Amino acid sequence: MPRLEIDIIITVVLTVVLVVLSYFLGLQSVYFKLQLNPIIMQIFGTLLGLSIASFGIVATLIPNLPKKILEHDLMNIILHRFLILIKAEVLVLGLGFFIFLFSGEISLPLILLQVALSYFSFISIFYAGLYIYYIFKYVVSHPRREAGAP
């Protein structure tokens, strides 16, 4: 059974490893040369909208799910993961605006933080999709009641 704490730790460790690798492979020169900030902001603006829509779909399914499924720990994990994902995407967009405002040396830590949150968001998207798969698999394996049956 997946646990949110372990998944968050795995996500943070993978994010740190990817940021360190990116830094030593020259991320900052590529970032400035290709002007990646507007591209990242467009991507994460779209991902934020998709994440909110996905969260809305999951939230609208909640009243129709049986009580046994709603009491399952996986539902709580899914809702928390979506909230973490949406917060990370909002932070990526916010940092993108700050990077537009600041230039020079102060922007490098902001760029690394934006890249770290980007990696964190992409890994969180994977986990959110995996959790939704688990809950739908659980729903399908759960016996269905016939219409009108008590």
mmCIF file of C-alpha atoms in Angstrom:
data_model
loop_
_atom_site.group_PDB
_atom_site.id
_atom_site.type_symbol
_atom_site.label_atom_id
_atom_site.label_comp_id
_atom_site.label_asym_id
_atom_site.label_seq_id
_atom_site.Cartn_x
_atom_site.Cartn_y
_atom_site.Cartn_z
ATOM 1 C CA MET A 1 0.000 0.000 0.000
ATOM 2 C CA PRO A 2 1.482 3.391 -0.969
ATOM 3 C CA ARG A 3 2.188 5.905 1.760
ATOM 4 C CA LEU A 4 2.333 9.640 1.187
ATOM 5 C CA GLU A 5 5.357 10.200 3.446
ATOM 6 C CA ILE A 6 7.518 7.677 1.613
ATOM 7 C CA ASP A 7 6.427 9.039 -1.761
ATOM 8 C CA ILE A 8 7.260 12.600 -0.720
ATOM 9 C CA ILE A 9 10.711 11.509 0.490
ATOM 10 C CA ILE A 10 11.350 9.682 -2.796
ATOM 11 C CA THR A 11 10.154 12.742 -4.732
ATOM 12 C CA VAL A 12 12.423 15.111 -2.780
ATOM 13 C CA VAL A 13 15.468 12.831 -3.128
ATOM 14 C CA LEU A 14 14.926 12.451 -6.886
ATOM 15 C CA THR A 15 14.441 16.207 -7.190
ATOM 16 C CA VAL A 16 17.706 16.955 -5.371
ATOM 17 C CA VAL A 17 19.619 14.444 -7.508
ATOM 18 C CA LEU A 18 18.178 15.901 -10.725
ATOM 19 C CA VAL A 19 18.937 19.497 -9.677
ATOM 20 C CA VAL A 20 22.539 18.635 -8.759
ATOM 21 C CA LEU A 21 23.007 16.830 -12.070
ATOM 22 C CA SER A 22 21.442 19.725 -13.946
ATOM 23 C CA TYR A 23 23.669 22.234 -12.194
ATOM 24 C CA PHE A 24 26.867 20.327 -12.965
ATOM 25 C CA LEU A 25 25.793 19.743 -16.568
ATOM 26 C CA GLY A 26 25.492 23.499 -17.125
ATOM 27 C CA LEU A 27 21.800 24.152 -16.693
ATOM 28 C CA GLN A 28 22.276 27.860 -16.038
ATOM 29 C CA SER A 29 24.005 28.539 -19.362
ATOM 30 C CA VAL A 30 21.367 26.575 -21.285
ATOM 31 C CA TYR A 31 18.597 28.297 -19.325
ATOM 32 C CA PHE A 32 19.860 31.775 -20.246
ATOM 33 C CA LYS A 33 20.878 30.875 -23.807
ATOM 34 C CA LEU A 34 17.506 29.329 -24.729
ATOM 35 C CA GLN A 35 15.481 31.723 -22.548
ATOM 36 C CA LEU A 36 13.602 28.871 -20.914
ATOM 37 C CA ASN A 37 11.635 30.918 -18.373
ATOM 38 C CA PRO A 38 8.745 31.828 -20.729
ATOM 39 C CA ILE A 39 8.587 28.225 -21.952
ATOM 40 C CA ILE A 40 8.544 26.856 -18.409
ATOM 41 C CA MET A 41 5.829 29.335 -17.445
ATOM 42 C CA GLN A 42 3.664 28.326 -20.409
ATOM 43 C CA ILE A 43 4.115 24.633 -19.670
ATOM 44 C CA PHE A 44 3.334 25.003 -15.986
ATOM 45 C CA GLY A 45 0.423 27.328 -16.628
ATOM 46 C CA THR A 46 -1.073 24.571 -18.759
ATOM 47 C CA LEU A 47 -0.162 21.874 -16.239
ATOM 48 C CA LEU A 48 -1.736 23.918 -13.442
ATOM 49 C CA GLY A 49 -4.985 24.113 -15.384
ATOM 50 C CA LEU A 50 -4.883 20.388 -16.127
ATOM 51 C CA SER A 51 -4.117 19.549 -12.494
ATOM 52 C CA ILE A 52 -7.009 21.655 -11.249
ATOM 53 C CA ALA A 53 -9.305 20.037 -13.823
ATOM 54 C CA SER A 54 -8.136 16.549 -12.795
ATOM 55 C CA PHE A 55 -8.632 17.412 -9.145
ATOM 56 C CA GLY A 56 -12.108 18.673 -10.004
ATOM 57 C CA ILE A 57 -12.937 15.399 -11.755
ATOM 58 C CA VAL A 58 -11.759 13.392 -8.757
ATOM 59 C CA ALA A 59 -13.708 15.696 -6.414
ATOM 60 C CA THR A 60 -16.923 15.290 -8.421
ATOM 61 C CA LEU A 61 -16.571 11.503 -8.313
ATOM 62 C CA ILE A 62 -16.320 11.481 -4.515
ATOM 63 C CA PRO A 63 -20.077 11.713 -3.748
ATOM 64 C CA ASN A 64 -20.769 8.767 -6.082
ATOM 65 C CA LEU A 65 -18.205 6.424 -4.555
ATOM 66 C CA PRO A 66 -19.188 3.825 -1.975
ATOM 67 C CA LYS A 67 -18.402 4.614 1.657
ATOM 68 C CA LYS A 68 -15.865 1.769 1.816
ATOM 69 C CA ILE A 69 -13.805 3.367 -0.939
ATOM 70 C CA LEU A 70 -14.086 6.848 0.572
ATOM 71 C CA GLU A 71 -12.757 5.559 3.887
ATOM 72 C CA HIS A 72 -9.770 3.952 2.147
ATOM 73 C CA ASP A 73 -6.413 5.610 2.916
ATOM 74 C CA LEU A 74 -5.730 5.969 -0.802
ATOM 75 C CA MET A 75 -8.404 8.668 -1.189
ATOM 76 C CA ASN A 76 -6.695 10.800 1.448
ATOM 77 C CA ILE A 77 -3.329 10.281 -0.253
ATOM 78 C CA ILE A 78 -4.758 11.260 -3.652
ATOM 79 C CA LEU A 79 -6.253 14.493 -2.315
ATOM 80 C CA HIS A 80 -3.031 15.446 -0.496
ATOM 81 C CA ARG A 81 -0.886 14.671 -3.541
ATOM 82 C CA PHE A 82 -3.065 16.847 -5.757
ATOM 83 C CA LEU A 83 -2.818 19.732 -3.297
ATOM 84 C CA ILE A 84 0.976 19.365 -3.137
ATOM 85 C CA LEU A 85 1.120 19.224 -6.947
ATOM 86 C CA ILE A 86 -1.007 22.350 -7.381
ATOM 87 C CA LYS A 87 1.043 24.261 -4.781
ATOM 88 C CA ALA A 88 4.313 23.304 -6.515
ATOM 89 C CA GLU A 89 2.992 24.412 -9.905
ATOM 90 C CA VAL A 90 1.832 27.755 -8.478
ATOM 91 C CA LEU A 91 5.290 28.237 -6.945
ATOM 92 C CA VAL A 92 6.965 27.499 -10.305
ATOM 93 C CA LEU A 93 4.819 30.176 -11.939
ATOM 94 C CA GLY A 94 5.473 32.635 -9.100
ATOM 95 C CA LEU A 95 9.217 32.104 -9.346
ATOM 96 C CA GLY A 96 8.993 32.640 -13.090
ATOM 97 C CA PHE A 97 7.568 36.104 -12.455
ATOM 98 C CA PHE A 98 10.350 36.879 -9.951
ATOM 99 C CA ILE A 99 12.979 35.743 -12.458
ATOM 100 C CA PHE A 100 11.542 38.234 -14.943
ATOM 101 C CA LEU A 101 11.914 40.966 -12.334
ATOM 102 C CA PHE A 102 15.447 40.148 -11.167
ATOM 103 C CA SER A 103 18.477 39.698 -13.362
ATOM 104 C CA GLY A 104 22.115 38.910 -12.735
ATOM 105 C CA GLU A 105 23.459 36.955 -9.799
ATOM 106 C CA ILE A 106 20.303 36.945 -7.709
ATOM 107 C CA SER A 107 18.392 35.093 -10.400
ATOM 108 C CA LEU A 108 20.588 31.932 -10.308
ATOM 109 C CA PRO A 109 19.220 30.705 -6.948
ATOM 110 C CA LEU A 110 15.713 31.481 -8.181
ATOM 111 C CA ILE A 111 16.366 29.537 -11.382
ATOM 112 C CA LEU A 112 17.642 26.532 -9.441
ATOM 113 C CA LEU A 113 14.614 26.699 -7.167
ATOM 114 C CA GLN A 114 12.295 26.949 -10.171
ATOM 115 C CA VAL A 115 13.968 23.952 -11.811
ATOM 116 C CA ALA A 116 13.785 22.001 -8.541
ATOM 117 C CA LEU A 117 10.066 22.729 -8.209
ATOM 118 C CA SER A 118 9.615 21.785 -11.875
ATOM 119 C CA TYR A 119 11.220 18.397 -11.291
ATOM 120 C CA PHE A 120 9.176 17.987 -8.096
ATOM 121 C CA SER A 121 5.992 18.763 -10.040
ATOM 122 C CA PHE A 122 6.760 16.305 -12.835
ATOM 123 C CA ILE A 123 7.447 13.527 -10.324
ATOM 124 C CA SER A 124 4.273 14.485 -8.429
ATOM 125 C CA ILE A 125 2.272 14.247 -11.655
ATOM 126 C CA PHE A 126 3.529 10.688 -12.017
ATOM 127 C CA TYR A 127 2.476 9.819 -8.471
ATOM 128 C CA ALA A 128 -0.938 11.509 -8.831
ATOM 129 C CA GLY A 129 -1.598 9.467 -11.973
ATOM 130 C CA LEU A 130 -0.418 6.314 -10.249
ATOM 131 C CA TYR A 131 -2.750 6.944 -7.295
ATOM 132 C CA ILE A 132 -5.692 7.559 -9.587
ATOM 133 C CA TYR A 133 -4.880 4.278 -11.322
ATOM 134 C CA TYR A 134 -4.844 2.522 -7.933
ATOM 135 C CA ILE A 135 -8.181 3.978 -6.872
ATOM 136 C CA PHE A 136 -9.860 3.102 -10.183
ATOM 137 C CA LYS A 137 -8.396 -0.395 -9.973
ATOM 138 C CA TYR A 138 -9.828 -0.648 -6.460
ATOM 139 C CA VAL A 139 -13.225 0.660 -7.628
ATOM 140 C CA VAL A 140 -13.355 -1.828 -10.503
ATOM 141 C CA SER A 141 -12.480 -4.736 -8.229
ATOM 142 C CA HIS A 142 -15.107 -3.614 -5.701
ATOM 143 C CA PRO A 143 -18.425 -5.455 -6.249
ATOM 144 C CA ARG A 144 -21.098 -3.217 -7.728
ATOM 145 C CA ARG A 145 -24.661 -3.037 -6.532
ATOM 146 C CA GLU A 146 -27.503 -3.307 -8.988
ATOM 147 C CA ALA A 147 -29.705 -0.249 -9.444
ATOM 148 C CA GLY A 148 -32.531 -0.244 -6.920
ATOM 149 C CA ALA A 149 -30.892 -2.918 -4.737
ATOM 150 C CA PRO A 150 -30.469 -2.068 -1.022
#
